[in-house]
Amino acid sequence: MVVGIRSYGAYIPKYLVRRPEIASAWDFPSIPGTKAVANADEDSLTMGVEAGLDCLEGFEEVRVDALLFASTTTPYLEKSSSSIIATMLDLDKDIRTMDFSNSLRACTSAFIAATGMIEAGTMDNILIIASDKRNPEPMSMYEYQFGDAAAALLLSSEQIGLEIKNTASVTEDLVGPWRRDKDDFVREFSGKYDGIAGYMSSMISAFKQLAKQASLDFSEVSKACFYGADVRKPAIIGRKLGLSSSAVQDNLFMTLGDTGNAQVFMTLIKALKRVKNGEKILVGGYGDGADAILLEVVDKVPVKSLKRSRRGYLMYSAMTEPVNNYNKYLAFRNALGKKPFTRRTSTVTIHRDTEFLYRLHGMKCNACGTIQYPIWRSCIEPSCMATDDFEVVPLTKRGTIFTFTLDHLEGGDYYETPIPRCVVDLDGGGRIFLNMTDITDPGDVFIGMEVELTPRKAHEGADFYNYYYKCRPIRDRSAKTRKDGD
Amino acid sequence: MARKGIKDRIAIIGAGYTKFGERWDKNQEDLLTDAVAEATADAGIEKTDINAGWVGIQYWFTGLSGGSLADFIKLYGVPMTRVENYCASGMDAFRNACYSVAAGVNEVALACGVEKLMDQGSRGLPGFRQFGHPVLPLPSAPAMFSMAATRCFHSYGWTKEDLARVAVKNHANGAHHPKAHFRKPVDIETVMRAPMIADPLGRFDCCAMSDGAAALIITTPEMAPSYARGDDYVVVKSNQIAVYTNTPWYMPSFSYTKFPSTQRAAELAYKEAGITDPRKEISLAEVHDCFTITELINCEDLQFCERGAAPYELEKGTFNPDGEIPVNPSGGLKCFGHPIGATGCRMLVELTKQLQGRADGIQVKNPELGLAHNLGGAFTVAAVTILGRPS
């Protein structure tokens, strides 16, 4: 059975931190570049949903048989994240969901597992989402390094332009970075030793094994996407393997930082910007051993069409902006010791209302035709009020602001104020009320602004992550997110 | 069976209220005891003459159940009910009391309301984190109404200055009221410069958090002359409540430039009272100015002026105490604050005193008919009561 990559998707948070801001906060020597930072209401799960949405754009009819979520920073230590993500992606209920966690190569391990499942003929399409929001200790080197992002790949036996030729793995229990069950921050003992005895040794060993299996001459490889905790390490692997100097791809460390599990997929997605038929591509993940993957471009046409039809790395990275200062970054990390915003909650209610809370389904009244949200027994329109006469319909995640306010009383102990709170008419029908996020200047909000829905943590009532949607200005330059004349 | 309605079937024979404000030294028992004592003294009765009572209380921390009323005024052994219907709680308590008397079940009934907001220490109305669905967003009260302001700005070209004029008018009125929370006029610059609460509503666009209580004693017009004030009583011409959705932000047809609950309650109230030209026939109105934008929309929903014209009518003086139709001559919620359960009853006390010609400091000239209006929740519940002199 031929297995390959059918689609990809990415998510990069809107905000970046300039590394010199971190340096000046602590009087540290400066390191150039930026890193991506998730907003306070984002985590690996919400970013994962975003990457999944991007990946499935245009593939709504594809039956996804399994969802694999790879992250070292799943929001729950006991409770599945892939199940929430699958629900928010409105996937079928009779699918397999799995969390791959606790390792920086959970992403490539999930990739190899999914490849095997499809090869075995038990499944046709598997969505892999890799996402991380790793928490560096303030005033540490990790603070320069860790960035937040998510990436998704749809593996399939059908309609693939990018074939998975071979995979290989080695395991090597060593002391790279770790985080115990009781730690807030990632720790390490000797980064230098891990770089040599762990990273170099495992990666080279895995790729040599891969080359042997595939009878691959490394000089045939035109692109290599290696995970790397910094900007130099992938290049060293490339040299040691004898790759051509142009083959090793930028691991995006300088712009996004070390995005953990998302990094190597994101690197691959960026590398797919230009492809040629017959091209050989390496993908390598590291963490207590290494995973090596060999891909080959068998048909560049579907790969190129992906670039046009999704945001991927290109559009998201073009729609970022730096936070104004380091303190804002600390607020995003919830590092100020403020209590998170809470409300009364009920997991019972949430479960009962999953269809409209997570799947964003609404209803269409058969009597008057009004599409509305959420789902209730009777039509909300006073001119109709028909009871039990409706069908459930999926709603779109885009719309236009009908009216709004900038609320200074909402959530002041968690997020910045004021919060734009928006009545949004969804494209295709349905009206919804949402808080706005990822808005640098709330004064930019206007009636008629085009917004899109984004999954976010709404609050932490009952010590539970209460996920819902917010709206944000559409991250697409063609959308109307500026008032006429501005 | 024909519906008889309430017109001319109820007489208010006693009215009383506390000073409204930050009553740090008083609790809800103090406030309600004082208001009821003033009302019973006005009617010349003892509290034990009351056959039944209804109390408007919005918040659980002010009191739960009819037991709160029984305990606060220490009147045991008679029917007592707590009414909760958002900002219309007090006026709905009055409606329930009216129906019991009109039904002939009670001769003397008490309608009252109380709220003790200041003890909660919150910056706005408390409890929004306890209400409603656990995940779907719920706007604060200022946020709800400011979304109407945003939409009116967009649809009619109204401005923040138009809103500010409402505050200036009401504060000028309240300055003369001995029981108002705020008794100081403000100028338009002060209103415009105030910190934002929910943009475009600033601090002076919002009514304040406040404590207070108000009470009314009612009976039938036939029995009224036998009480202390004799023929000097006030009759109910109409009393209507209309309820729409708690979540208008999910209603695709909702315009945010008018409130269907007020429109409907007004329509029904005018019909019940036989009023065809409200602007001409109503002598004064106490309307729900929880926010400045609300008063402007109320004036249109209550048919005091054309749609979109409220700011221009306000500016030319139509709603001033000496204008064509005085709106909130008491100073309104802007000057009294809004102890939720108390507000509706407080407005009815105002109208009663106006119609009896004893509204000290704020008396409107020769009033015939007075209108009181509440609008609560997310424009959910509107109550309109019209009072007049006995014919």
mmCIF file with all atom_site columns, N, CA and C in Angstrom, chain B residues 49-83:
data_model
loop_
_atom_site.group_PDB
_atom_site.id
_atom_site.type_symbol
_atom_site.label_atom_id
_atom_site.label_alt_id
_atom_site.label_comp_id
_atom_site.label_asym_id
_atom_site.label_entity_id
_atom_site.label_seq_id
_atom_site.pdbx_PDB_ins_code
_atom_site.Cartn_x
_atom_site.Cartn_y
_atom_site.Cartn_z
_atom_site.occupancy
_atom_site.B_iso_or_equiv
_atom_site.pdbx_formal_charge
_atom_site.auth_seq_id
_atom_site.auth_comp_id
_atom_site.auth_asym_id
_atom_site.auth_atom_id
_atom_site.pdbx_PDB_model_num
ATOM 1   N N  . ASP B 1 49 ? -52.136 45.207 59.281 1.00 0.00 ? 49 ASP B N  1
ATOM 2   C CA . ASP B 1 49 ? -53.322 45.329 58.417 1.00 0.00 ? 49 ASP B CA 1
ATOM 3   C C  . ASP B 1 49 ? -53.077 44.787 57.014 1.00 0.00 ? 49 ASP B C  1
ATOM 4   N N  . ILE B 1 50 ? -51.817 44.502 56.696 1.00 0.00 ? 50 ILE B N  1
ATOM 5   C CA . ILE B 1 50 ? -51.469 44.015 55.345 1.00 0.00 ? 50 ILE B CA 1
ATOM 6   C C  . ILE B 1 50 ? -51.916 42.564 55.204 1.00 0.00 ? 50 ILE B C  1
ATOM 7   N N  . ASN B 1 51 ? -52.676 42.287 54.144 1.00 0.00 ? 51 ASN B N  1
ATOM 8   C CA . ASN B 1 51 ? -53.193 40.922 53.917 1.00 0.00 ? 51 ASN B CA 1
ATOM 9   C C  . ASN B 1 51 ? -52.188 40.021 53.197 1.00 0.00 ? 51 ASN B C  1
ATOM 10  N N  . ALA B 1 52 ? -51.335 40.638 52.360 1.00 0.00 ? 52 ALA B N  1
ATOM 11  C CA . ALA B 1 52 ? -50.356 39.846 51.599 1.00 0.00 ? 52 ALA B CA 1
ATOM 12  C C  . ALA B 1 52 ? -49.287 40.782 51.067 1.00 0.00 ? 52 ALA B C  1
ATOM 13  N N  . GLY B 1 53 ? -48.110 40.222 50.804 1.00 0.00 ? 53 GLY B N  1
ATOM 14  C CA . GLY B 1 53 ? -47.015 41.075 50.325 1.00 0.00 ? 53 GLY B CA 1
ATOM 15  C C  . GLY B 1 53 ? -46.197 40.430 49.227 1.00 0.00 ? 53 GLY B C  1
ATOM 16  N N  . TRP B 1 54 ? -45.715 41.298 48.327 1.00 0.00 ? 54 TRP B N  1
ATOM 17  C CA . TRP B 1 54 ? -44.791 40.851 47.271 1.00 0.00 ? 54 TRP B CA 1
ATOM 18  C C  . TRP B 1 54 ? -43.562 41.759 47.322 1.00 0.00 ? 54 TRP B C  1
ATOM 19  N N  . VAL B 1 55 ? -42.394 41.149 47.264 1.00 0.00 ? 55 VAL B N  1
ATOM 20  C CA . VAL B 1 55 ? -41.176 41.943 47.312 1.00 0.00 ? 55 VAL B CA 1
ATOM 21  C C  . VAL B 1 55 ? -40.332 41.670 46.064 1.00 0.00 ? 55 VAL B C  1
ATOM 22  N N  . GLY B 1 56 ? -39.887 42.735 45.429 1.00 0.00 ? 56 GLY B N  1
ATOM 23  C CA . GLY B 1 56 ? -38.980 42.591 44.288 1.00 0.00 ? 56 GLY B CA 1
ATOM 24  C C  . GLY B 1 56 ? -37.549 42.551 44.786 1.00 0.00 ? 56 GLY B C  1
ATOM 25  N N  . ILE B 1 57 ? -36.873 41.447 44.539 1.00 0.00 ? 57 ILE B N  1
ATOM 26  C CA . ILE B 1 57 ? -35.450 41.300 44.875 1.00 0.00 ? 57 ILE B CA 1
ATOM 27  C C  . ILE B 1 57 ? -34.800 40.577 43.706 1.00 0.00 ? 57 ILE B C  1
ATOM 28  N N  . GLN B 1 58 ? -33.743 41.135 43.172 1.00 0.00 ? 58 GLN B N  1
ATOM 29  C CA . GLN B 1 58 ? -33.077 40.461 42.055 1.00 0.00 ? 58 GLN B CA 1
ATOM 30  C C  . GLN B 1 58 ? -32.051 39.460 42.549 1.00 0.00 ? 58 GLN B C  1
ATOM 31  N N  . TYR B 1 59 ? -31.252 39.864 43.529 1.00 0.00 ? 59 TYR B N  1
ATOM 32  C CA . TYR B 1 59 ? -30.066 39.071 43.851 1.00 0.00 ? 59 TYR B CA 1
ATOM 33  C C  . TYR B 1 59 ? -30.257 38.192 45.083 1.00 0.00 ? 59 TYR B C  1
ATOM 34  N N  . TRP B 1 60 ? -29.717 36.985 44.975 1.00 0.00 ? 60 TRP B N  1
ATOM 35  C CA . TRP B 1 60 ? -29.810 36.012 46.059 1.00 0.00 ? 60 TRP B CA 1
ATOM 36  C C  . TRP B 1 60 ? -29.159 36.537 47.340 1.00 0.00 ? 60 TRP B C  1
ATOM 37  N N  . PHE B 1 61 ? -28.161 37.434 47.159 1.00 0.00 ? 61 PHE B N  1
ATOM 38  C CA . PHE B 1 61 ? -27.494 37.908 48.374 1.00 0.00 ? 61 PHE B CA 1
ATOM 39  C C  . PHE B 1 61 ? -28.303 38.988 49.087 1.00 0.00 ? 61 PHE B C  1
ATOM 40  N N  . THR B 1 62 ? -29.316 39.538 48.416 1.00 0.00 ? 62 THR B N  1
ATOM 41  C CA . THR B 1 62 ? -30.214 40.458 49.131 1.00 0.00 ? 62 THR B CA 1
ATOM 42  C C  . THR B 1 62 ? -31.261 39.668 49.905 1.00 0.00 ? 62 THR B C  1
ATOM 43  N N  . GLY B 1 63 ? -31.759 38.601 49.297 1.00 0.00 ? 63 GLY B N  1
ATOM 44  C CA . GLY B 1 63 ? -32.732 37.785 50.015 1.00 0.00 ? 63 GLY B CA 1
ATOM 45  C C  . GLY B 1 63 ? -33.367 36.752 49.119 1.00 0.00 ? 63 GLY B C  1
ATOM 46  N N  . LEU B 1 64 ? -33.698 35.631 49.690 1.00 0.00 ? 64 LEU B N  1
ATOM 47  C CA . LEU B 1 64 ? -34.348 34.566 48.947 1.00 0.00 ? 64 LEU B CA 1
ATOM 48  C C  . LEU B 1 64 ? -35.730 34.313 49.535 1.00 0.00 ? 64 LEU B C  1
ATOM 49  N N  . SER B 1 65 ? -36.708 34.131 48.676 1.00 0.00 ? 65 SER B N  1
ATOM 50  C CA . SER B 1 65 ? -38.058 33.689 49.034 1.00 0.00 ? 65 SER B CA 1
ATOM 51  C C  . SER B 1 65 ? -38.861 34.774 49.757 1.00 0.00 ? 65 SER B C  1
ATOM 52  N N  . GLY B 1 66 ? -40.130 34.496 49.915 1.00 0.00 ? 66 GLY B N  1
ATOM 53  C CA . GLY B 1 66 ? -40.996 35.404 50.659 1.00 0.00 ? 66 GLY B CA 1
ATOM 54  C C  . GLY B 1 66 ? -40.571 35.536 52.111 1.00 0.00 ? 66 GLY B C  1
ATOM 55  N N  . GLY B 1 67 ? -39.797 34.574 52.569 1.00 0.00 ? 67 GLY B N  1
ATOM 56  C CA . GLY B 1 67 ? -39.292 34.649 53.946 1.00 0.00 ? 67 GLY B CA 1
ATOM 57  C C  . GLY B 1 67 ? -38.450 35.887 54.183 1.00 0.00 ? 67 GLY B C  1
ATOM 58  N N  . SER B 1 68 ? -37.787 36.369 53.136 1.00 0.00 ? 68 SER B N  1
ATOM 59  C CA . SER B 1 68 ? -36.984 37.582 53.293 1.00 0.00 ? 68 SER B CA 1
ATOM 60  C C  . SER B 1 68 ? -37.878 38.750 53.683 1.00 0.00 ? 68 SER B C  1
ATOM 61  N N  . LEU B 1 69 ? -38.990 38.919 52.962 1.00 0.00 ? 69 LEU B N  1
ATOM 62  C CA . LEU B 1 69 ? -39.911 40.023 53.274 1.00 0.00 ? 69 LEU B CA 1
ATOM 63  C C  . LEU B 1 69 ? -40.497 39.840 54.678 1.00 0.00 ? 69 LEU B C  1
ATOM 64  N N  . ALA B 1 70 ? -40.947 38.631 54.967 1.00 0.00 ? 70 ALA B N  1
ATOM 65  C CA . ALA B 1 70 ? -41.542 38.366 56.282 1.00 0.00 ? 70 ALA B CA 1
ATOM 66  C C  . ALA B 1 70 ? -40.553 38.666 57.402 1.00 0.00 ? 70 ALA B C  1
ATOM 67  N N  . ASP B 1 71 ? -39.297 38.268 57.183 1.00 0.00 ? 71 ASP B N  1
ATOM 68  C CA . ASP B 1 71 ? -38.276 38.481 58.208 1.00 0.00 ? 71 ASP B CA 1
ATOM 69  C C  . ASP B 1 71 ? -37.859 39.943 58.315 1.00 0.00 ? 71 ASP B C  1
ATOM 70  N N  . PHE B 1 72 ? -37.680 40.603 57.140 1.00 0.00 ? 72 PHE B N  1
ATOM 71  C CA . PHE B 1 72 ? -37.164 41.976 57.161 1.00 0.00 ? 72 PHE B CA 1
ATOM 72  C C  . PHE B 1 72 ? -38.130 42.904 57.901 1.00 0.00 ? 72 PHE B C  1
ATOM 73  N N  . ILE B 1 73 ? -39.456 42.724 57.632 1.00 0.00 ? 73 ILE B N  1
ATOM 74  C CA . ILE B 1 73 ? -40.391 43.652 58.288 1.00 0.00 ? 73 ILE B CA 1
ATOM 75  C C  . ILE B 1 73 ? -41.078 42.999 59.484 1.00 0.00 ? 73 ILE B C  1
ATOM 76  N N  . LYS B 1 74 ? -40.705 41.753 59.757 1.00 0.00 ? 74 LYS B N  1
ATOM 77  C CA . LYS B 1 74 ? -41.294 40.982 60.858 1.00 0.00 ? 74 LYS B CA 1
ATOM 78  C C  . LYS B 1 74 ? -42.820 41.038 60.805 1.00 0.00 ? 74 LYS B C  1
ATOM 79  N N  . LEU B 1 75 ? -43.311 40.433 59.754 1.00 0.00 ? 75 LEU B N  1
ATOM 80  C CA . LEU B 1 75 ? -44.754 40.253 59.616 1.00 0.00 ? 75 LEU B CA 1
ATOM 81  C C  . LEU B 1 75 ? -44.956 38.801 59.197 1.00 0.00 ? 75 LEU B C  1
ATOM 82  N N  . TYR B 1 76 ? -45.388 37.988 60.146 1.00 0.00 ? 76 TYR B N  1
ATOM 83  C CA . TYR B 1 76 ? -45.473 36.555 59.901 1.00 0.00 ? 76 TYR B CA 1
ATOM 84  C C  . TYR B 1 76 ? -46.921 36.115 59.755 1.00 0.00 ? 76 TYR B C  1
ATOM 85  N N  . GLY B 1 77 ? -47.130 35.023 59.065 1.00 0.00 ? 77 GLY B N  1
ATOM 86  C CA . GLY B 1 77 ? -48.440 34.382 59.009 1.00 0.00 ? 77 GLY B CA 1
ATOM 87  C C  . GLY B 1 77 ? -49.313 34.833 57.860 1.00 0.00 ? 77 GLY B C  1
ATOM 88  N N  . VAL B 1 78 ? -48.768 35.690 56.952 1.00 0.00 ? 78 VAL B N  1
ATOM 89  C CA . VAL B 1 78 ? -49.556 36.075 55.774 1.00 0.00 ? 78 VAL B CA 1
ATOM 90  C C  . VAL B 1 78 ? -48.759 35.702 54.510 1.00 0.00 ? 78 VAL B C  1
ATOM 91  N N  . PRO B 1 79 ? -49.442 35.609 53.358 1.00 0.00 ? 79 PRO B N  1
ATOM 92  C CA . PRO B 1 79 ? -48.720 35.217 52.135 1.00 0.00 ? 79 PRO B CA 1
ATOM 93  C C  . PRO B 1 79 ? -47.681 36.268 51.740 1.00 0.00 ? 79 PRO B C  1
ATOM 94  N N  . MET B 1 80 ? -46.478 35.815 51.495 1.00 0.00 ? 80 MET B N  1
ATOM 95  C CA . MET B 1 80 ? -45.379 36.701 51.078 1.00 0.00 ? 80 MET B CA 1
ATOM 96  C C  . MET B 1 80 ? -44.635 36.005 49.951 1.00 0.00 ? 80 MET B C  1
ATOM 97  N N  . THR B 1 81 ? -44.314 36.753 48.918 1.00 0.00 ? 81 THR B N  1
ATOM 98  C CA . THR B 1 81 ? -43.639 36.149 47.767 1.00 0.00 ? 81 THR B CA 1
ATOM 99  C C  . THR B 1 81 ? -42.531 37.056 47.285 1.00 0.00 ? 81 THR B C  1
ATOM 100 N N  . ARG B 1 82 ? -41.400 36.451 46.986 1.00 0.00 ? 82 ARG B N  1
ATOM 101 C CA . ARG B 1 82 ? -40.329 37.213 46.339 1.00 0.00 ? 82 ARG B CA 1
ATOM 102 C C  . ARG B 1 82 ? -40.531 37.134 44.834 1.00 0.00 ? 82 ARG B C  1
ATOM 103 N N  . VAL B 1 83 ? -40.412 38.280 44.168 1.00 0.00 ? 83 VAL B N  1
ATOM 104 C CA . VAL B 1 83 ? -40.524 38.334 42.712 1.00 0.00 ? 83 VAL B CA 1
ATOM 105 C C  . VAL B 1 83 ? -39.155 38.698 42.148 1.00 0.00 ? 83 VAL B C  1
#
